[in-house]
Short mmCIF file of C-alpha atoms in Angstrom, two decimals:
data_model
loop_
_atom_site.label_atom_id
_atom_site.label_comp_id
_atom_site.label_asym_id
_atom_site.label_seq_id
_atom_site.Cartn_x
_atom_site.Cartn_y
_atom_site.Cartn_z
CA MET A 14 45.33 98.28 66.54
CA ALA A 15 45.82 96.64 62.99
CA SER A 16 47.07 93.24 62.04
CA PRO A 17 49.79 92.21 60.28
CA PHE A 18 47.65 90.08 58.89
CA SER A 19 45.30 92.76 57.38
CA PRO A 20 45.08 93.80 53.58
CA ALA A 21 46.12 97.20 55.45
CA THR A 22 49.12 96.51 56.47
CA ALA A 23 50.20 93.21 53.86
CA ALA A 24 52.43 93.74 50.90
CA PRO A 25 51.29 93.96 47.15
CA ALA A 26 49.82 91.01 45.71
CA ALA A 27 53.32 91.34 43.29
CA SER A 28 55.63 91.89 45.68
CA PRO A 29 58.85 90.52 45.78
CA ALA A 30 58.97 89.46 49.46
CA LEU A 31 56.00 87.32 48.52
CA PHE A 32 57.54 85.18 46.61
CA SER A 33 60.40 82.27 46.30
CA ALA A 34 63.79 83.86 44.14
CA SER A 35 64.33 80.09 43.34
CA THR A 36 60.86 79.19 42.14
CA SER A 37 58.71 82.04 41.85
CA ARG A 38 56.38 80.37 43.72
CA PRO A 39 53.65 82.17 46.63
CA LEU A 40 55.36 81.49 50.34
CA SER A 41 53.40 80.54 53.63
CA LEU A 42 51.63 82.86 55.58
CA ALA A 43 54.24 82.00 58.61
CA ALA A 44 57.05 83.43 56.19
CA ALA A 45 55.19 86.79 54.74
CA ALA A 46 54.85 87.52 58.07
CA ALA A 47 57.84 86.84 59.29
CA THR A 48 59.15 89.06 56.54
CA ALA A 49 57.19 91.77 56.78
CA VAL A 50 58.05 91.75 60.58
CA SER A 51 61.89 91.49 59.83
CA ALA A 52 61.00 94.41 57.76
CA ARG A 53 59.77 96.98 60.28
CA ILE A 54 61.74 95.76 63.24
CA PRO A 55 63.81 98.76 64.35
CA SER A 56 67.41 98.69 64.91
CA ARG A 57 68.86 99.43 68.34
CA ARG A 58 72.01 98.59 70.61
CA GLY A 59 71.76 94.61 71.46
CA PHE A 60 69.59 94.07 68.51
CA ARG A 61 70.10 93.46 65.43
CA ARG A 62 68.05 93.81 61.47
CA GLY A 63 65.95 90.36 61.19
CA ARG A 64 67.05 88.49 64.09
CA PHE A 65 65.56 86.89 67.17
CA THR A 66 66.76 87.18 70.62
CA VAL A 67 66.24 84.35 73.40
CA CYS A 68 64.05 85.23 75.99
CA ASN A 69 62.50 83.08 78.44
CA VAL A 70 59.10 83.48 80.77
CA ALA A 71 59.40 85.91 83.29
CA ALA A 72 60.74 83.45 86.63
CA PRO A 73 59.83 84.85 90.02
CA SER A 74 62.38 86.87 92.41
CA ALA A 75 64.10 85.43 95.22
CA THR A 76 61.11 86.36 97.96
CA GLU A 77 58.37 85.33 95.12
CA GLN A 78 59.91 81.88 95.11
CA GLU A 79 61.16 81.49 98.45
CA ALA A 80 56.69 82.06 99.58
CA LYS A 81 55.83 79.66 97.04
CA ALA A 82 57.97 76.91 98.16
CA ALA A 83 56.35 78.01 101.64
CA GLY A 84 52.98 77.92 100.62
CA ALA A 85 53.39 74.90 98.08
CA LYS A 86 54.84 72.91 101.33
CA GLU A 87 51.73 74.18 103.39
CA SER A 88 49.29 72.93 100.67
CA GLN A 89 49.92 69.71 99.39
CA ARG A 90 49.16 66.51 100.05
CA PRO A 91 50.65 64.68 102.93
CA VAL A 92 52.87 61.96 101.23
CA TYR A 93 53.48 58.96 103.40
CA PRO A 94 56.76 58.75 105.50
CA PHE A 95 59.55 56.53 103.78
CA ALA A 96 60.56 55.39 106.90
CA ALA A 97 57.08 53.83 106.61
CA ILE A 98 57.08 51.77 104.55
CA VAL A 99 57.33 48.26 105.30
CA GLY A 100 59.49 45.75 103.05
CA GLN A 101 60.64 46.27 99.53
CA ASP A 102 63.95 46.74 100.37
CA GLU A 103 65.47 46.09 97.30
CA MET A 104 63.41 49.14 96.14
CA LYS A 105 63.92 51.33 98.67
CA LEU A 106 67.64 50.84 98.52
CA CYS A 107 67.85 51.49 94.92
CA LEU A 108 66.42 54.51 94.96
CA LEU A 109 69.10 55.89 97.87
CA LEU A 110 71.78 54.99 96.42
CA ASN A 111 70.09 57.52 93.27
CA VAL A 112 69.57 60.00 95.82
CA ILE A 113 72.90 59.79 96.78
CA ASP A 114 75.02 59.39 93.72
CA PRO A 115 71.98 61.33 90.50
CA LYS A 116 75.34 60.05 88.24
CA ILE A 117 73.89 56.10 88.69
CA GLY A 118 71.27 56.93 86.43
CA GLY A 119 68.39 55.62 87.66
CA VAL A 120 65.64 53.43 88.73
CA MET A 121 63.50 50.86 86.87
CA ILE A 122 60.90 49.54 89.42
CA MET A 123 59.21 46.36 88.27
CA GLY A 124 56.17 44.28 89.99
CA ASP A 125 52.96 43.39 90.23
CA ARG A 126 50.15 45.73 91.03
CA GLY A 127 49.67 46.93 94.44
CA THR A 128 52.87 46.77 95.94
CA GLY A 129 53.25 50.24 96.57
CA LYS A 130 55.77 50.95 93.92
CA SER A 131 54.05 54.96 93.05
CA THR A 132 53.64 54.89 96.94
CA THR A 133 57.59 54.31 98.00
CA VAL A 134 58.78 56.48 95.17
CA ARG A 135 56.92 59.91 95.56
CA SER A 136 57.73 59.16 99.23
CA LEU A 137 61.37 60.00 98.73
CA VAL A 138 60.26 63.61 97.92
CA ASP A 139 60.91 64.38 102.13
CA LEU A 140 63.92 62.87 101.80
CA LEU A 141 65.86 65.06 98.80
CA PRO A 142 68.78 67.16 99.50
CA ASP A 143 68.87 71.24 99.58
CA ILE A 144 70.85 72.19 95.82
CA ARG A 145 72.01 75.18 95.62
CA VAL A 146 69.86 76.99 92.35
CA VAL A 147 70.41 80.30 90.31
CA VAL A 148 67.20 82.71 91.23
CA GLY A 149 64.46 83.11 89.29
CA ASP A 150 66.06 80.75 86.33
CA PRO A 151 63.31 78.10 85.34
CA PHE A 152 66.22 75.28 84.49
CA ASN A 153 67.35 75.02 88.27
CA SER A 154 70.78 76.41 87.25
CA ASP A 155 73.99 75.80 89.17
CA PRO A 156 75.93 79.04 89.69
CA ASP A 157 78.85 76.78 90.23
CA ASP A 158 78.83 74.25 87.17
CA PRO A 159 78.32 76.07 84.00
CA GLU A 160 77.26 71.95 82.72
CA VAL A 161 73.74 72.22 83.79
CA MET A 162 73.29 76.37 83.50
CA GLY A 163 70.81 77.59 81.37
CA PRO A 164 71.39 79.66 78.00
CA GLU A 165 70.57 82.88 80.32
CA VAL A 166 72.66 82.16 83.20
CA ARG A 167 75.49 81.30 81.25
CA GLU A 168 75.88 84.57 79.46
CA ARG A 169 75.08 86.64 82.52
CA VAL A 170 78.20 84.79 83.78
CA LEU A 171 80.50 85.59 80.82
CA GLU A 172 79.62 88.77 80.89
CA GLY A 173 81.08 89.09 84.81
CA ASP A 174 77.11 89.33 86.48
CA LYS A 175 76.86 88.12 90.17
CA LEU A 176 74.74 85.40 90.70
CA PRO A 177 71.57 85.76 93.26
CA VAL A 178 71.70 82.48 94.32
CA VAL A 179 68.72 80.60 96.76
CA THR A 180 68.87 76.74 98.71
CA ALA A 181 65.77 74.87 97.48
CA LYS A 182 64.88 70.97 97.55
CA ILE A 183 65.37 69.42 95.22
CA THR A 184 62.01 68.85 92.76
CA MET A 185 60.53 65.53 91.98
CA VAL A 186 58.26 65.63 88.78
CA ASP A 187 55.61 63.27 87.84
CA LEU A 188 54.91 62.77 83.77
CA PRO A 189 51.86 61.66 83.57
CA LEU A 190 51.03 59.07 80.14
CA GLY A 191 49.19 61.60 78.48
CA ALA A 192 51.54 64.20 78.57
CA THR A 193 51.91 66.10 75.17
CA GLU A 194 55.56 66.30 73.43
CA ASP A 195 55.69 70.19 73.57
CA ARG A 196 54.51 69.45 77.53
CA VAL A 197 57.48 67.62 77.88
CA CYS A 198 59.77 69.48 76.07
CA GLY A 199 58.80 73.18 76.30
CA THR A 200 57.15 74.93 73.54
CA ILE A 201 58.06 78.74 71.40
CA ASP A 202 55.19 81.33 71.55
CA ILE A 203 55.42 81.66 67.74
CA GLU A 204 52.81 84.89 68.41
CA LYS A 205 55.44 86.68 70.25
CA ALA A 206 57.95 85.76 67.59
CA LEU A 207 56.43 87.00 65.18
CA THR A 208 55.12 90.35 67.00
CA ASP A 209 58.13 91.31 69.44
CA GLY A 210 60.50 89.66 67.40
CA VAL A 211 61.80 87.75 70.42
CA LYS A 212 61.86 84.32 71.27
CA ALA A 213 59.64 83.86 74.24
CA PHE A 214 60.60 80.31 74.98
CA GLU A 215 58.29 78.50 77.65
CA PRO A 216 59.81 75.60 79.58
CA GLY A 217 58.77 72.06 79.85
CA LEU A 218 58.74 69.11 82.27
CA LEU A 219 62.08 68.36 81.16
CA ALA A 220 63.25 71.85 81.50
CA LYS A 221 62.18 71.55 85.30
CA ALA A 222 63.72 68.33 85.91
CA ASN A 223 67.50 69.29 85.55
CA ARG A 224 69.00 68.60 88.80
CA GLY A 225 65.93 66.52 89.80
CA ILE A 226 64.00 63.42 89.55
CA LEU A 227 61.83 62.47 86.68
CA TYR A 228 59.22 60.13 87.15
CA VAL A 229 57.49 57.95 85.25
CA ASP A 230 54.77 55.95 86.09
CA GLU A 231 53.36 52.61 83.90
CA VAL A 232 56.72 53.88 82.27
CA ASN A 233 55.36 50.19 79.85
CA LEU A 234 52.66 51.96 78.62
CA LEU A 235 54.42 55.34 77.09
CA ASP A 236 53.92 56.47 74.14
CA ASP A 237 56.81 55.51 71.44
CA HIS A 238 57.35 59.31 70.83
CA LEU A 239 57.80 60.57 74.33
CA VAL A 240 60.02 57.22 74.66
CA ASP A 241 62.90 58.95 71.93
CA VAL A 242 62.76 62.14 73.61
CA LEU A 243 63.26 60.89 77.18
CA LEU A 244 66.58 58.66 75.49
CA ASP A 245 67.52 61.74 73.80
CA SER A 246 67.41 63.85 76.88
CA ALA A 247 68.47 60.92 78.83
CA ALA A 248 71.53 60.21 76.49
CA SER A 249 73.11 63.95 76.39
CA GLY A 250 71.99 65.53 79.33
CA TRP A 251 70.41 68.56 77.04
CA ASN A 252 67.09 68.88 75.80
CA THR A 253 66.65 71.05 72.42
CA VAL A 254 63.39 72.84 71.01
CA GLU A 255 63.09 73.15 67.53
CA ARG A 256 59.79 74.69 65.76
CA GLU A 257 59.61 77.13 62.77
CA GLY A 258 63.39 76.91 62.36
CA ILE A 259 64.04 77.97 65.75
CA SER A 260 65.97 76.15 68.09
CA ILE A 261 67.17 76.34 72.02
CA SER A 262 68.74 73.94 73.54
CA HIS A 263 68.62 73.91 77.61
CA PRO A 264 70.01 71.17 80.03
CA ALA A 265 68.11 68.52 81.12
CA ARG A 266 70.34 66.21 83.59
CA PHE A 267 67.88 64.63 85.65
CA ILE A 268 67.36 60.81 87.75
CA LEU A 269 65.27 58.64 85.64
CA ILE A 270 63.12 56.91 87.68
CA GLY A 271 59.98 54.44 86.44
CA SER A 272 57.22 52.27 87.22
CA GLY A 273 55.39 49.27 85.99
CA ASN A 274 54.00 46.05 85.21
CA PRO A 275 55.70 43.55 83.71
CA GLU A 276 51.94 41.90 82.43
CA GLU A 277 51.28 44.98 80.68
CA GLY A 278 53.80 45.28 78.44
CA GLU A 279 57.88 45.39 77.80
CA LEU A 280 59.81 48.18 77.65
CA ARG A 281 62.04 48.77 74.69
CA PRO A 282 65.18 47.39 75.23
CA GLN A 283 66.61 51.00 74.28
CA LEU A 284 65.32 52.53 77.23
CA LEU A 285 65.78 50.08 79.54
CA ASP A 286 69.15 50.42 79.59
CA ARG A 287 69.73 54.28 80.54
CA PHE A 288 68.10 53.16 83.81
CA GLY A 289 71.28 52.75 86.14
CA MET A 290 69.53 50.20 88.41
CA HIS A 291 66.60 47.48 88.17
CA ALA A 292 64.37 46.70 90.89
CA GLN A 293 62.11 43.73 91.06
CA VAL A 294 58.88 43.89 93.51
CA GLY A 295 56.63 40.94 94.79
CA THR A 296 53.72 40.51 96.61
CA VAL A 297 54.32 40.37 100.47
CA ARG A 298 53.53 36.50 101.60
CA ASP A 299 53.79 36.80 105.04
CA ALA A 300 51.26 37.19 106.46
CA GLU A 301 51.95 38.93 109.57
CA LEU A 302 53.51 41.05 107.56
CA ARG A 303 50.40 42.28 105.31
CA VAL A 304 48.45 42.66 108.67
CA LYS A 305 51.00 45.89 109.92
CA ILE A 306 51.07 47.19 106.09
CA VAL A 307 46.82 47.25 105.79
CA GLU A 308 47.02 49.21 109.49
CA GLU A 309 49.23 51.10 108.90
CA ARG A 310 48.32 52.49 105.68
CA ALA A 311 44.98 52.85 107.62
CA ARG A 312 46.32 54.76 110.20
CA PHE A 313 47.53 57.18 107.38
CA ASP A 314 44.09 57.85 106.27
CA ARG A 315 42.77 58.58 109.60
CA ASP A 316 45.19 61.23 110.67
CA PRO A 317 47.67 62.05 108.11
CA LYS A 318 49.36 64.20 109.60
CA ALA A 319 49.35 62.21 113.37
CA PHE A 320 51.19 59.39 111.13
CA ARG A 321 53.61 61.88 109.93
CA GLU A 322 54.64 63.18 112.90
CA SER A 323 55.56 59.87 114.31
CA TYR A 324 57.54 58.90 111.75
CA LEU A 325 59.68 62.34 112.29
CA GLU A 326 62.38 61.28 114.50
CA GLU A 327 63.12 58.30 111.35
CA GLN A 328 63.04 60.62 108.85
CA GLU A 329 65.31 63.14 110.03
CA LYS A 330 67.62 60.58 111.00
CA LEU A 331 67.46 58.99 107.75
CA GLN A 332 67.82 62.36 106.06
CA GLN A 333 71.28 63.20 107.87
CA GLN A 334 72.19 60.08 106.88
CA ILE A 335 72.40 60.51 103.01
CA SER A 336 73.62 64.20 103.97
CA SER A 337 76.59 62.83 105.18
CA ALA A 338 76.75 59.96 102.24
CA ARG A 339 76.67 62.41 99.69
CA SER A 340 79.41 64.66 101.59
CA ASN A 341 81.72 61.52 101.90
CA LEU A 342 80.85 59.96 98.41
CA GLY A 343 84.01 61.52 96.64
CA ALA A 344 86.36 60.45 99.67
CA VAL A 345 85.15 55.85 98.99
CA GLN A 346 87.75 54.27 97.29
CA ILE A 347 87.63 50.38 95.51
CA ASP A 348 90.60 48.22 94.70
CA HIS A 349 91.85 47.75 91.85
CA ASP A 350 91.20 43.93 91.93
CA LEU A 351 87.73 44.03 92.43
CA ARG A 352 86.90 46.83 89.78
CA VAL A 353 88.81 43.95 87.77
CA LYS A 354 86.63 41.22 88.94
CA ILE A 355 82.73 43.64 88.02
CA SER A 356 84.41 43.77 84.87
CA LYS A 357 85.38 39.99 84.16
CA VAL A 358 81.44 39.53 85.58
CA CYS A 359 79.88 41.82 83.07
CA ALA A 360 82.09 40.16 80.26
CA GLU A 361 81.57 36.77 81.07
CA LEU A 362 77.63 37.70 81.21
CA ASN A 363 77.96 39.30 77.69
CA VAL A 364 76.99 42.22 78.55
CA ASP A 365 76.60 44.31 75.73
CA GLY A 366 79.05 47.99 76.33
CA LEU A 367 80.72 49.40 79.30
CA ARG A 368 77.35 51.53 81.25
CA GLY A 369 77.29 47.86 83.71
CA ASP A 370 80.62 48.09 84.50
CA ILE A 371 79.96 51.65 85.34
CA VAL A 372 76.67 51.90 87.17
CA THR A 373 78.30 49.23 89.12
CA ASN A 374 81.30 50.62 90.72
CA ARG A 375 79.11 54.06 91.43
CA ALA A 376 76.36 52.19 92.95
CA ALA A 377 78.99 50.04 95.39
CA LYS A 378 80.29 53.11 96.21
CA ALA A 379 77.42 55.21 97.51
CA LEU A 380 76.34 51.55 99.55
CA ALA A 381 79.52 51.85 101.38
CA ALA A 382 79.08 55.77 101.79
CA LEU A 383 75.54 55.08 102.99
CA LYS A 384 77.17 52.26 105.66
CA GLY A 385 79.59 55.74 106.70
CA ARG A 386 82.20 53.78 105.12
CA ASP A 387 85.17 55.28 103.10
CA THR A 388 86.42 51.57 101.13
CA VAL A 389 84.19 48.90 99.00
CA THR A 390 83.68 45.85 100.20
CA VAL A 391 82.91 42.68 98.37
CA GLU A 392 79.65 42.68 100.35
CA ASP A 393 78.80 46.38 99.20
CA ILE A 394 79.66 44.64 95.27
CA ALA A 395 77.34 41.62 95.82
CA THR A 396 74.26 43.90 97.47
CA VAL A 397 74.72 46.03 94.39
CA ILE A 398 75.33 44.28 91.67
CA PRO A 399 71.96 42.21 90.66
CA ASN A 400 70.30 45.06 89.93
CA CYS A 401 73.24 47.03 88.24
CA LEU A 402 73.46 43.97 85.98
CA ARG A 403 69.97 42.34 85.84
CA HIS A 404 68.04 44.49 83.29
CA ARG A 405 71.33 44.80 80.85
CA LEU A 406 71.54 40.81 79.88
CA ARG A 407 70.22 39.22 76.60
CA LYS A 408 66.82 37.82 76.20
CA ASP A 409 67.04 34.03 75.74
CA PRO A 410 63.04 33.06 75.52
CA LEU A 411 64.50 29.30 76.28
CA GLU A 412 66.04 30.50 79.90
CA SER A 413 64.21 29.22 82.76
CA ILE A 414 66.30 30.90 85.28
CA ASP A 415 65.70 34.90 86.96
CA SER A 416 68.19 36.88 85.45
CA GLY A 417 68.94 38.48 88.47
CA LEU A 418 70.35 34.40 89.68
CA LEU A 419 72.15 34.65 86.70
CA VAL A 420 74.26 37.41 87.65
CA VAL A 421 74.79 35.62 91.28
CA GLU A 422 75.52 32.95 90.73
CA LYS A 423 78.71 34.59 88.25
CA PHE A 424 79.45 36.67 90.65
CA TYR A 425 80.34 33.92 93.06
CA GLU A 426 81.97 31.75 90.45
CA VAL A 427 84.65 34.92 89.97
CA PHE A 428 84.91 36.24 93.25
CA THR A 429 85.51 33.15 95.01
#
């Protein structure tokens, strides 16, 4: 079949279609091809001449989706159990609170190399709860919440279609440092747009991470252009792809988890502020604990399946605790005077904006729900406030005291 770019099908050189109306200069080859293709597109029901329709990449059916999930579960490499991790309580608590309330906004984990940061984050996969998603939708759309629906699902809802729904685990997506912007944001198949007259959008990692977790290891080494993309999506909750004059937007609401070593470089303040909580991880100094960690890791390497089975009961107990906390989160209350004191701490520490106040309130409620209570106590606030405010303080190069200790001192000054 002849190509639209071959001499047989190209427009004559003197054709007005190949010249700009204002400058009389030749248009680009892509523009000329677009003009030629749009002229050949037939006018039919549901399709206007010269207009593109939105069409996502083919997504799996319910049966295929379930079979794929089951196959992936069997074939995936074994993950170190979350319950088997020794120490690092601050990091584990921050991760659990974000699973209970994703609106906390994620967690930044900074610490020495070899302290189990990546292992702990990836072990969270086993504890992630199930969510309801629309079958065949690449954006993990929520059938009940229009704010996290993809464009096609939203149109089907407006037309009154009944949506097929399946239960699936919250996904965790790894963002590698070498990823390209097209792979992260998604891209548009220009060839299909020109030949078939449809926008064929191939979703990227941000689409896959919608309603899930986006994990960036060594986030302080991430390229600036990818940091800009993450900032934009984290701020708006939507990802917009602009390619060749075509625009597609889809929801991209995810829990952003990052880890890194401060010796390898600082994180941009704009991105650091997007993380709801900040956890500091240090090397374990106790000799007995170090021996226990080494022995547990050796057991896991020898027989991962048997090691995971030995922690199965603890994992299930933790899963039930998280599920119960998520369902009871809405009933947790925090007294007005405690809210005032939280805001007073933020104001006296000169924290910019109100994000610190909001995150501290949310994290305190999530901790109360995790402990099975419906009221926030002062102890809950004391536990979470250093992690919520530590990274929001302005850096003073002459200050020798740790920013977390500054938050703790100010907390006790205000609350007592």
